[in-house]
Amino acid sequence: MSKNLVIVESPAKAKTIEGYLGKDYKVASSYGHVRDLPKGDKAIDISNRFKPTYEVTPDKKDVIKQLKSFVKDADTIYLASDDDREGEAISWHLKEVLKLKDENTKRIVFREITKNAITKAIQNPRSIDIDLVNAQQARRILDRLVGFELSPILWKKIKTGLSAGRVQSVAVRLIVEREREIEKFNSKSSYRITALFDVKGKTLSAELPKKFETQQEAEAFLKKCLGADFKIENLETKPGKKSPAPPFTTSTLQQEASRKLYFSVAQTMSVAQKLYEAGKITYMRTDSVNLSEDAMQSAKNEINSAYGQEFHQSRKFTTKTEGAQEAHEAIRPTDFSTHGISGDRNEQRLYELIWKRAIASQMADAKLEKTIATIGISSTPEKLIASGEVIKFEGFLKVYLESTDDEPEDEESENKGLLPPLNIGQLLDLIEMKGRETFSRPAPRYTEAALVKKLEEMGIGRPSTYAPTISTIQKRDYVVKESKEGAERKYVEMKISKSEFSKTEKTEITGADKNKLFPTNIAMVVNDFLVEHFPNVIDYSFTAKVEKEFDDIAQGGQDWQDMIGNFYGKFHKRVEETANVARADINSSRDLGKDPKTGKVVIARLGKFGPLVQIGDQEDEEKQFASMKKGQFIENITLEEALELFKLPRDLGLFEDKKMVVGVGKFGPYIRHDNKFVSLKKEQDPLSITEDEAVELILEKREADEKKHIKTFEENPEIQILNGRWGPYIKFGKDNFKIPKGKEAESLTYDETLVIIENQPVKKTGKFVKKKV
């Protein structure tokens, strides 16, 4: 047996490290955390300075049993979990559970999985840093106390099954407040003047540097320019430069992968984890932009070799984030000479992004030449401005340019290239001049990555918490990520060319959103309740202050139990006071007016299965209900919109002697026919869909279902072979099984499917088990 045992979190990491250490080392995995606070009120002894009781989680009992057997045979145990607070806590829990002794237990850390880094770590062990462990414990215990005491209040006062959390509730608040900001926003119109000139066969674009507030002013200006002479009055050329962005932190990687690769925050972290465990990149949870001296030298060698010495410029970046750990490194490739990797396509794309960003950070500035031309108009003192820029030296732009979340006002606002050759005094030939109505826009809804950026700017959360927070608020139905179609809007466009003036009304699509975060009705009700009764818990600056206190604990500057005690006293008192708040006092319903047919009150409120509108008060035995549509909110639905909902469900007629009924359910509009449900298409409205369109949808669904079904077996009808999005698969009960390569789905026998099912593990309560047929 090996004399040395190394314990890491994941099997993939274990496999990579074992390859570097050789036969004297056994590398085993703990599969993440092994202990946690149990459910219920016995987990934290509040009267005994918040003493926690930890239990080995049910899915880790076999893992612990196996690790204990490895420990017995080892002379030295190396705890090699990740180099952050969560990793330190995992090592501490392992030491406690496995009853490891100080004399033969060593803590090792590394930020990349390379032979050199692992060897160095083995040579420089340390003991467990109890301050880091306490910072993690403080976060876990505080979050449990907040969730454990707040959630039951939400159940009693608003709706069963709700949850609240210290960081998640703040994230939800940001999204709710942004939605309300957009709802209340009054768009103002103004008029932007642009002109196109012909310069010896080339086009020159110019713009008036101010906007007109009214159509009359814009029209008067354009008419003043009819028949005017346009002349270059001044040419100004000045040098400019662009500098590269720092290498990635967790937050900036999530943002850029969202913009460039369209990854969700969770997907980015999942792919980055695989790259790290395979030894391709450094640790992916970091708030540092620092690069080690070795990494900077390696980047320099690669830049000199691939692009030339003039492209290299050594740079040291400093982190602006409070509490960032400069001793850690930014996310970078472990080997700069590896420009790309083989394997999974998403891993290749993310690796390439990380490589480009890190290498660009050590490259020279791009040198630009900016030219600004001032154009005089003979009939008015106003001037037009044309600007352009040309790249004189590419520098880092040869490799990479950071994207932004800002949307250009229109196509003409985007990249401006080189201006055609111009001289002072040169007369210009006007092609056309436009005055286009433009509209002010509200702040945009958050994407996942933009929300991460906002949380980081406010000092809320840390690299390890961004992705779980965003996943949690979606899983708990406080927030939905979806796309929204825009609406038509009319605008005025005026134009002059030569001696003619024209004015036309055009239409454009506005307000379309793609993969943005929208709050649900329940989010708005819960947020308002928490803001009113627990202002501290979801106060932005307070939440940031708590994060800073965790940082202080991690550095040994504060006692974790004192920190929690300071918070808990005031918080618990508020919980007790809120128990007296009547359910009726909570703003979860709204009177909309009277139903003109019955004279009864119409109410919008939160029901057991979601938001609804109701005709008649709670005591009315004949009250009617209708579910609200997606995108409708209790706080702003109108009486007219509410009454429209009572037109559903509606009969569409008979098909095959059975009723077709259209309605709206939890998952959107549907047609019910023969006890089967068919979803409407995005563009179809349940209030206007016709009988023929409904029949077409039913037949389309039937055809799709027939194509989906490949085979069933008389021996066990529960086992089916179906066609899925990613190809054929076996379905048994609620579980799906891959069909191995080389096997034809159509020709599989019953016995062959049994073998596949019994040899493919399925996940049950966090643990993979083999399924018995």
Coordinates of C-alpha atoms in Angstrom, one line a residue, residues 45-499:
D45 CA -27.2 25.8 20.0
I46 CA -28.0 29.5 20.2
S47 CA -27.7 29.7 24.0
N48 CA -24.2 28.2 23.8
R49 CA -22.7 30.9 21.6
F50 CA -24.1 29.4 18.4
K51 CA -22.3 26.1 18.8
P52 CA -23.0 24.0 15.6
T53 CA -23.7 20.3 15.5
Y54 CA -22.5 18.7 12.3
E55 CA -23.6 15.4 10.8
V56 CA -22.1 13.3 8.1
T57 CA -24.5 13.6 5.2
P58 CA -26.3 10.3 4.3
D59 CA -24.7 10.1 0.8
K60 CA -21.2 10.4 2.3
K61 CA -21.3 7.6 4.8
D62 CA -19.8 5.1 2.4
V63 CA -17.2 7.7 1.3
I64 CA -16.1 8.2 4.9
K65 CA -16.0 4.4 5.5
Q66 CA -13.7 4.0 2.4
L67 CA -11.5 7.0 3.5
K68 CA -11.1 5.6 7.0
S69 CA -9.8 2.3 5.5
F70 CA -7.2 4.3 3.4
V71 CA -6.2 6.3 6.5
K72 CA -5.4 3.1 8.4
D73 CA -2.8 2.1 5.8
A74 CA -1.2 5.6 5.4
D75 CA 1.8 7.1 7.3
T76 CA 1.0 10.6 6.2
I77 CA -2.3 12.2 5.2
Y78 CA -2.3 15.3 2.9
L79 CA -5.6 17.3 2.9
A80 CA -5.6 18.9 -0.5
S81 CA -9.1 20.5 -0.9
D82 CA -9.4 23.8 -2.7
D83 CA -7.4 26.9 -1.6
D84 CA -10.4 29.0 -0.3
R85 CA -12.6 29.2 2.7
E86 CA -14.9 26.4 1.5
G87 CA -11.9 24.2 0.8
E88 CA -10.4 24.9 4.2
A89 CA -13.7 23.9 5.9
I90 CA -13.8 20.6 3.9
S91 CA -10.2 19.8 5.2
W92 CA -11.2 20.6 8.7
H93 CA -14.4 18.5 8.6
L94 CA -12.3 15.6 7.1
K95 CA -9.8 15.9 9.9
E96 CA -12.6 15.8 12.5
V97 CA -14.6 13.0 11.0
L98 CA -11.6 10.8 10.2
K99 CA -10.1 11.6 13.6
L100 CA -6.7 12.5 12.1
K101 CA -3.8 13.3 14.3
D102 CA -1.8 16.6 14.0
E103 CA 1.6 14.8 13.8
N104 CA 0.8 12.9 10.5
T105 CA -1.8 15.3 8.9
K106 CA -0.7 18.0 6.6
R107 CA -2.7 20.7 4.7
I108 CA -1.5 21.4 1.2
V109 CA -2.8 24.1 -1.2
F110 CA -2.2 24.9 -4.9
R111 CA -3.9 27.2 -7.4
E112 CA -3.2 25.0 -10.4
I113 CA -3.0 21.3 -11.0
T114 CA 0.4 20.9 -12.6
K115 CA 3.3 18.6 -11.7
N116 CA 5.4 21.6 -10.5
A117 CA 2.5 23.1 -8.4
I118 CA 1.7 19.7 -6.7
T119 CA 5.3 18.9 -6.0
K120 CA 5.8 22.4 -4.5
A121 CA 2.7 22.0 -2.4
I122 CA 3.9 18.6 -1.0
Q123 CA 7.2 20.2 -0.1
N124 CA 5.5 23.2 1.7
P125 CA 2.7 21.8 3.8
R126 CA 1.0 23.8 6.6
S127 CA -1.6 23.3 9.2
I128 CA -5.3 24.0 8.8
D129 CA -6.1 27.7 8.9
I130 CA -8.8 27.9 11.6
D131 CA -9.6 31.5 10.8
L132 CA -10.6 30.5 7.2
V133 CA -12.7 27.7 8.7
N134 CA -14.4 30.0 11.1
A135 CA -15.2 32.5 8.3
Q136 CA -16.9 29.6 6.4
Q137 CA -18.7 28.4 9.5
A138 CA -19.9 32.0 10.3
R139 CA -21.4 32.3 6.8
R140 CA -23.1 28.9 6.9
I141 CA -24.5 29.4 10.5
L142 CA -25.7 33.0 9.8
D143 CA -27.4 31.9 6.6
R144 CA -29.0 28.9 8.3
L145 CA -30.3 31.2 11.1
V146 CA -31.7 33.7 8.7
G147 CA -33.3 31.0 6.5
F148 CA -34.6 29.0 9.4
E149 CA -36.3 31.9 11.2
L150 CA -37.5 33.8 8.1
S151 CA -39.0 31.0 6.0
P152 CA -41.7 29.9 8.5
I153 CA -42.8 33.6 8.7
L154 CA -43.2 33.7 5.0
W155 CA -45.2 30.4 5.1
K156 CA -47.6 31.8 7.7
K157 CA -48.0 35.3 6.3
I158 CA -47.8 34.8 2.5
K159 CA -47.6 31.3 1.1
T160 CA -46.4 27.8 2.2
G161 CA -43.1 26.6 0.8
L162 CA -41.4 30.0 0.4
S163 CA -37.8 30.6 1.5
A164 CA -35.6 33.6 2.2
G165 CA -31.9 34.0 2.3
R166 CA -29.4 36.7 3.2
V167 CA -27.8 37.1 -0.2
Q168 CA -30.6 35.6 -2.4
S169 CA -33.2 38.1 -1.0
V170 CA -30.9 41.0 -1.8
A171 CA -30.4 39.7 -5.4
V172 CA -34.2 39.4 -5.8
R173 CA -34.6 42.9 -4.5
L174 CA -32.3 44.3 -7.2
I175 CA -34.4 42.5 -9.9
V176 CA -37.7 43.6 -8.4
E177 CA -36.5 47.3 -8.1
R178 CA -35.2 47.2 -11.7
E179 CA -38.6 45.9 -13.0
R180 CA -40.4 48.7 -11.2
E181 CA -38.0 51.3 -12.5
I182 CA -38.7 50.1 -16.1
E183 CA -42.5 50.0 -15.4
K184 CA -42.5 53.6 -14.1
F185 CA -40.1 54.9 -16.8
N186 CA -41.5 57.6 -19.1
S187 CA -39.7 57.6 -22.3
K188 CA -38.9 61.1 -23.8
S189 CA -38.4 61.7 -27.4
S190 CA -35.7 63.8 -29.0
Y191 CA -34.4 64.3 -32.6
R192 CA -30.9 63.3 -33.7
I193 CA -29.4 64.9 -36.8
T194 CA -27.1 62.9 -39.0
A195 CA -25.7 63.6 -42.5
L196 CA -24.1 61.6 -45.3
F197 CA -21.7 63.3 -47.8
D198 CA -20.1 62.1 -51.0
V199 CA -16.3 62.7 -51.0
K200 CA -14.9 61.6 -54.4
G201 CA -16.9 58.4 -54.4
K202 CA -16.5 57.6 -50.7
T203 CA -19.1 58.2 -48.0
L204 CA -18.5 60.5 -45.0
S205 CA -20.9 60.3 -42.0
A206 CA -21.4 63.2 -39.7
E207 CA -23.6 64.2 -36.8
L208 CA -24.8 67.3 -35.0
P209 CA -23.3 67.1 -31.5
K210 CA -26.7 68.0 -29.8
K211 CA -30.2 66.7 -30.1
F212 CA -33.4 68.7 -30.6
E213 CA -36.1 68.3 -28.0
T214 CA -39.0 68.9 -30.3
Q215 CA -40.0 67.9 -33.9
Q216 CA -40.5 71.6 -34.7
E217 CA -36.9 72.5 -33.8
A218 CA -35.5 69.5 -35.8
E219 CA -37.7 70.4 -38.8
A220 CA -36.7 74.1 -38.7
F221 CA -33.0 73.1 -38.6
L222 CA -33.3 70.7 -41.6
K223 CA -35.2 73.2 -43.7
K224 CA -32.5 75.8 -42.9
C225 CA -29.9 73.4 -44.3
L226 CA -31.8 73.1 -47.7
G227 CA -29.5 74.4 -50.4
A228 CA -26.7 75.3 -47.9
D229 CA -23.0 74.8 -48.6
F230 CA -21.1 72.3 -46.4
K231 CA -17.4 72.9 -45.9
I232 CA -14.5 71.4 -43.9
E233 CA -13.6 74.1 -41.4
N234 CA -11.2 72.2 -39.2
L235 CA -9.3 68.9 -39.1
E236 CA -7.9 67.7 -35.8
T237 CA -5.7 64.6 -35.6
K238 CA -4.5 63.3 -32.3
P239 CA -2.9 60.0 -31.1
G240 CA -4.9 57.7 -28.9
K241 CA -4.4 54.3 -27.3
K242 CA -6.4 51.3 -25.9
S243 CA -5.1 49.2 -23.0
P244 CA -6.0 45.6 -22.4
A245 CA -8.3 44.5 -19.6
P246 CA -6.8 42.5 -16.6
P247 CA -6.9 38.7 -16.7
F248 CA -10.2 37.1 -15.5
T249 CA -11.6 37.0 -12.0
T250 CA -14.6 34.7 -11.3
S251 CA -17.0 37.6 -11.9
T252 CA -15.4 39.0 -15.1
L253 CA -15.1 35.4 -16.5
Q254 CA -18.8 34.9 -15.9
Q255 CA -19.6 38.3 -17.5
E256 CA -17.5 37.8 -20.6
A257 CA -18.5 34.1 -21.2
S258 CA -22.1 35.4 -21.1
R259 CA -21.5 38.1 -23.7
K260 CA -19.2 36.2 -26.0
L261 CA -20.2 32.6 -25.6
Y262 CA -23.8 33.0 -24.3
F263 CA -23.1 30.8 -21.3
S264 CA -25.2 31.0 -18.2
V265 CA -23.3 31.7 -14.9
A266 CA -23.7 28.1 -13.8
Q267 CA -22.5 26.7 -17.1
T268 CA -19.4 28.9 -17.0
M269 CA -18.5 27.6 -13.6
S270 CA -19.2 24.0 -14.5
V271 CA -17.0 24.1 -17.6
A272 CA -14.2 26.1 -15.8
Q273 CA -14.2 23.4 -13.0
K274 CA -13.6 20.7 -15.6
L275 CA -10.7 22.8 -17.1
Y276 CA -9.2 23.3 -13.7
E277 CA -9.5 19.6 -12.7
A278 CA -7.8 18.6 -15.9
G279 CA -4.9 20.9 -15.1
K280 CA -5.6 23.3 -18.0
I281 CA -6.3 26.5 -16.0
T282 CA -5.7 27.9 -12.5
Y283 CA -8.3 27.8 -9.8
M284 CA -11.6 29.4 -11.1
R285 CA -12.9 30.9 -7.8
T286 CA -10.9 34.1 -7.3
D287 CA -11.3 37.8 -7.0
S288 CA -7.6 38.6 -7.8
V289 CA -6.3 40.0 -11.0
N290 CA -2.7 39.2 -10.0
L291 CA -0.4 37.0 -12.1
S292 CA 2.7 35.3 -10.6
E293 CA 6.2 36.3 -11.8
D294 CA 6.5 32.8 -13.4
A295 CA 3.2 33.3 -15.3
M296 CA 4.3 36.7 -16.5
Q297 CA 7.6 35.4 -17.7
S298 CA 5.8 32.5 -19.5
A299 CA 3.4 34.9 -21.1
K300 CA 6.3 37.1 -22.2
N301 CA 8.1 34.1 -23.8
E302 CA 4.9 33.1 -25.7
I303 CA 4.2 36.7 -26.9
N304 CA 7.8 37.2 -28.1
S305 CA 7.7 33.9 -29.9
A306 CA 4.2 34.2 -31.5
Y307 CA 4.0 37.9 -32.2
G308 CA 7.4 39.6 -31.7
Q309 CA 9.0 41.6 -28.9
E310 CA 7.2 44.8 -29.8
F311 CA 3.9 43.2 -28.8
H312 CA 5.0 42.5 -25.2
Q313 CA 4.4 44.9 -22.3
S314 CA 4.7 43.6 -18.8
R315 CA 1.8 44.7 -16.5
K316 CA 0.9 44.2 -12.9
F317 CA -2.8 44.7 -12.1
T318 CA -4.2 45.5 -8.7
T319 CA -7.6 44.3 -7.5
K320 CA -10.2 47.0 -6.7
T321 CA -12.6 44.5 -4.9
E322 CA -12.5 44.9 -1.1
G323 CA -11.4 41.7 0.6
A324 CA -9.7 40.3 -2.5
Q325 CA -6.8 38.0 -1.8
E326 CA -3.8 39.3 -3.8
A327 CA -1.8 36.2 -2.8
H328 CA -4.1 34.3 -5.1
E329 CA -3.9 34.5 -8.9
A330 CA -6.3 35.5 -11.6
I331 CA -7.7 32.8 -13.8
R332 CA -5.1 31.9 -16.5
P333 CA -3.9 28.9 -18.5
T334 CA -1.4 26.7 -16.7
D335 CA 0.7 26.7 -19.9
F336 CA 0.7 29.7 -22.2
S337 CA 2.3 27.8 -25.0
T338 CA -1.0 25.8 -25.3
H339 CA -3.2 28.0 -27.4
G340 CA -6.0 25.5 -27.7
I341 CA -7.1 22.2 -26.2
S342 CA -8.9 19.1 -27.6
G343 CA -12.1 17.6 -26.2
D344 CA -15.5 19.1 -25.4
R345 CA -16.4 22.1 -27.6
N346 CA -17.5 24.3 -24.7
E347 CA -14.3 23.5 -22.8
Q348 CA -12.3 24.5 -26.0
R349 CA -14.2 27.8 -26.3
L350 CA -13.9 28.8 -22.6
Y351 CA -10.2 27.8 -22.6
E352 CA -9.6 29.9 -25.7
L353 CA -11.3 32.9 -24.0
I354 CA -9.2 32.5 -20.8
W355 CA -6.0 32.1 -22.8
K356 CA -6.7 35.2 -25.0
R357 CA -7.6 37.4 -22.0
A358 CA -4.6 36.4 -20.0
I359 CA -2.1 36.7 -22.8
A360 CA -3.6 40.1 -24.0
S361 CA -3.1 41.4 -20.4
Q362 CA 0.7 41.2 -21.0
M363 CA 0.6 42.8 -24.4
A364 CA 1.4 46.3 -25.6
D365 CA -1.3 49.0 -25.9
A366 CA -3.0 49.4 -29.2
K367 CA -1.9 52.7 -30.9
L368 CA -4.7 54.7 -32.6
E369 CA -5.0 57.9 -34.6
K370 CA -8.2 59.8 -34.1
T371 CA -9.4 62.4 -36.6
I372 CA -12.2 64.9 -35.9
A373 CA -13.5 66.9 -38.8
T374 CA -15.6 70.0 -38.2
I375 CA -18.1 70.8 -41.0
G376 CA -19.5 74.3 -41.3
I377 CA -23.0 75.0 -42.7
S378 CA -23.4 78.3 -44.7
S379 CA -27.0 78.9 -43.5
T380 CA -26.5 78.4 -39.7
P381 CA -23.8 78.7 -37.1
E382 CA -24.3 75.1 -36.0
K383 CA -21.5 72.7 -36.9
L384 CA -21.5 69.0 -37.9
I385 CA -18.8 66.7 -36.5
A386 CA -17.4 63.6 -38.3
S387 CA -14.9 61.4 -36.5
G388 CA -13.0 58.3 -37.3
E389 CA -10.0 56.4 -36.1
V390 CA -7.4 54.1 -37.5
I391 CA -5.3 51.5 -35.8
K392 CA -1.6 52.4 -36.2
F393 CA -0.3 49.4 -34.1
E394 CA -2.5 46.5 -33.1
G395 CA -0.8 45.6 -29.8
F396 CA -3.2 43.5 -27.7
L397 CA -6.0 43.9 -30.2
K398 CA -4.3 41.3 -32.4
V399 CA -5.5 38.8 -29.8
Y400 CA -8.5 40.1 -27.9
L401 CA -11.0 42.9 -27.3
E402 CA -13.3 43.0 -24.2
S403 CA -17.0 43.1 -24.9
T404 CA -19.5 45.4 -23.1
D405 CA -23.1 45.3 -21.9
D406 CA -23.8 48.7 -23.5
E407 CA -26.1 48.7 -26.5
P408 CA -25.3 51.1 -29.3
E409 CA -28.0 53.7 -30.0
D410 CA -28.1 52.5 -33.6
E411 CA -25.9 51.0 -36.3
E412 CA -24.3 54.3 -37.1
S413 CA -23.2 54.7 -33.4
E414 CA -21.0 51.5 -33.7
N415 CA -17.4 51.3 -34.7
K416 CA -16.3 54.3 -36.7
G417 CA -13.5 53.6 -39.2
L418 CA -11.1 55.7 -41.2
L419 CA -12.4 59.0 -42.7
P420 CA -11.9 59.6 -46.4
P421 CA -9.1 62.0 -47.4
L422 CA -10.2 65.6 -46.4
N423 CA -8.7 69.1 -46.6
I424 CA -9.6 72.3 -44.7
G425 CA -11.8 74.5 -47.0
Q426 CA -13.0 71.4 -49.0
L427 CA -16.6 71.7 -50.1
L428 CA -18.8 68.6 -49.5
D429 CA -21.6 67.2 -51.6
L430 CA -24.6 66.4 -49.4
I431 CA -26.2 63.0 -50.2
E432 CA -28.9 63.3 -47.4
M433 CA -29.4 64.7 -43.9
K434 CA -31.8 63.0 -41.5
G435 CA -33.7 64.1 -38.4
R436 CA -34.8 60.9 -36.7
E437 CA -36.9 60.7 -33.6
T438 CA -35.1 58.7 -30.8
F439 CA -36.4 57.7 -27.4
S440 CA -34.7 57.6 -24.0
R441 CA -34.4 54.1 -22.5
P442 CA -34.7 52.8 -19.0
A443 CA -31.9 50.9 -17.4
P444 CA -31.9 47.4 -18.9
R445 CA -33.1 44.3 -17.1
Y446 CA -30.3 42.2 -15.7
T447 CA -28.7 39.3 -17.4
E448 CA -27.2 36.7 -15.1
A449 CA -23.7 38.1 -15.7
A450 CA -24.9 41.8 -15.2
L451 CA -26.4 40.8 -11.9
V452 CA -23.1 39.2 -10.8
K453 CA -21.3 42.5 -11.8
K454 CA -23.8 44.5 -9.8
L455 CA -23.5 42.3 -6.7
E456 CA -19.7 42.5 -6.9
E457 CA -19.7 46.3 -7.3
M458 CA -21.9 46.5 -4.2
G459 CA -19.6 44.2 -2.2
I460 CA -22.3 41.5 -1.8
G461 CA -21.3 37.9 -2.1
R462 CA -17.9 36.4 -3.0
P463 CA -16.6 34.4 -6.0
S464 CA -17.9 31.1 -4.5
T465 CA -21.4 32.5 -4.0
Y466 CA -22.4 34.2 -7.2
A467 CA -23.4 31.2 -9.3
P468 CA -25.3 29.4 -6.4
T469 CA -27.2 32.6 -5.6
I470 CA -28.3 33.0 -9.2
S471 CA -29.3 29.4 -9.5
T472 CA -31.2 29.5 -6.2
I473 CA -33.4 32.5 -7.0
Q474 CA -34.4 30.8 -10.2
K475 CA -35.0 27.4 -8.7
R476 CA -37.3 28.9 -6.0
D477 CA -39.4 30.7 -8.6
Y478 CA -38.6 34.2 -7.5
V479 CA -36.9 35.0 -10.8
V480 CA -37.4 33.6 -14.3
K481 CA -34.8 33.9 -17.1
E482 CA -36.6 34.4 -20.4
S483 CA -36.8 36.4 -23.6
K484 CA -39.6 38.9 -24.3
E485 CA -40.8 40.0 -27.7
G486 CA -40.8 43.7 -28.3
A487 CA -43.7 45.9 -29.2
E488 CA -44.2 48.1 -32.3
R489 CA -43.5 51.9 -31.8
K490 CA -44.0 54.7 -34.3
Y491 CA -41.3 57.3 -34.9
V492 CA -40.9 60.3 -37.2
E493 CA -38.1 60.5 -39.7
M494 CA -37.4 63.8 -41.6
K495 CA -35.0 64.0 -44.5
I496 CA -33.5 66.5 -46.9
S497 CA -31.6 65.7 -50.0
K498 CA -30.5 68.4 -52.6
S499 CA -33.6 70.7 -52.5

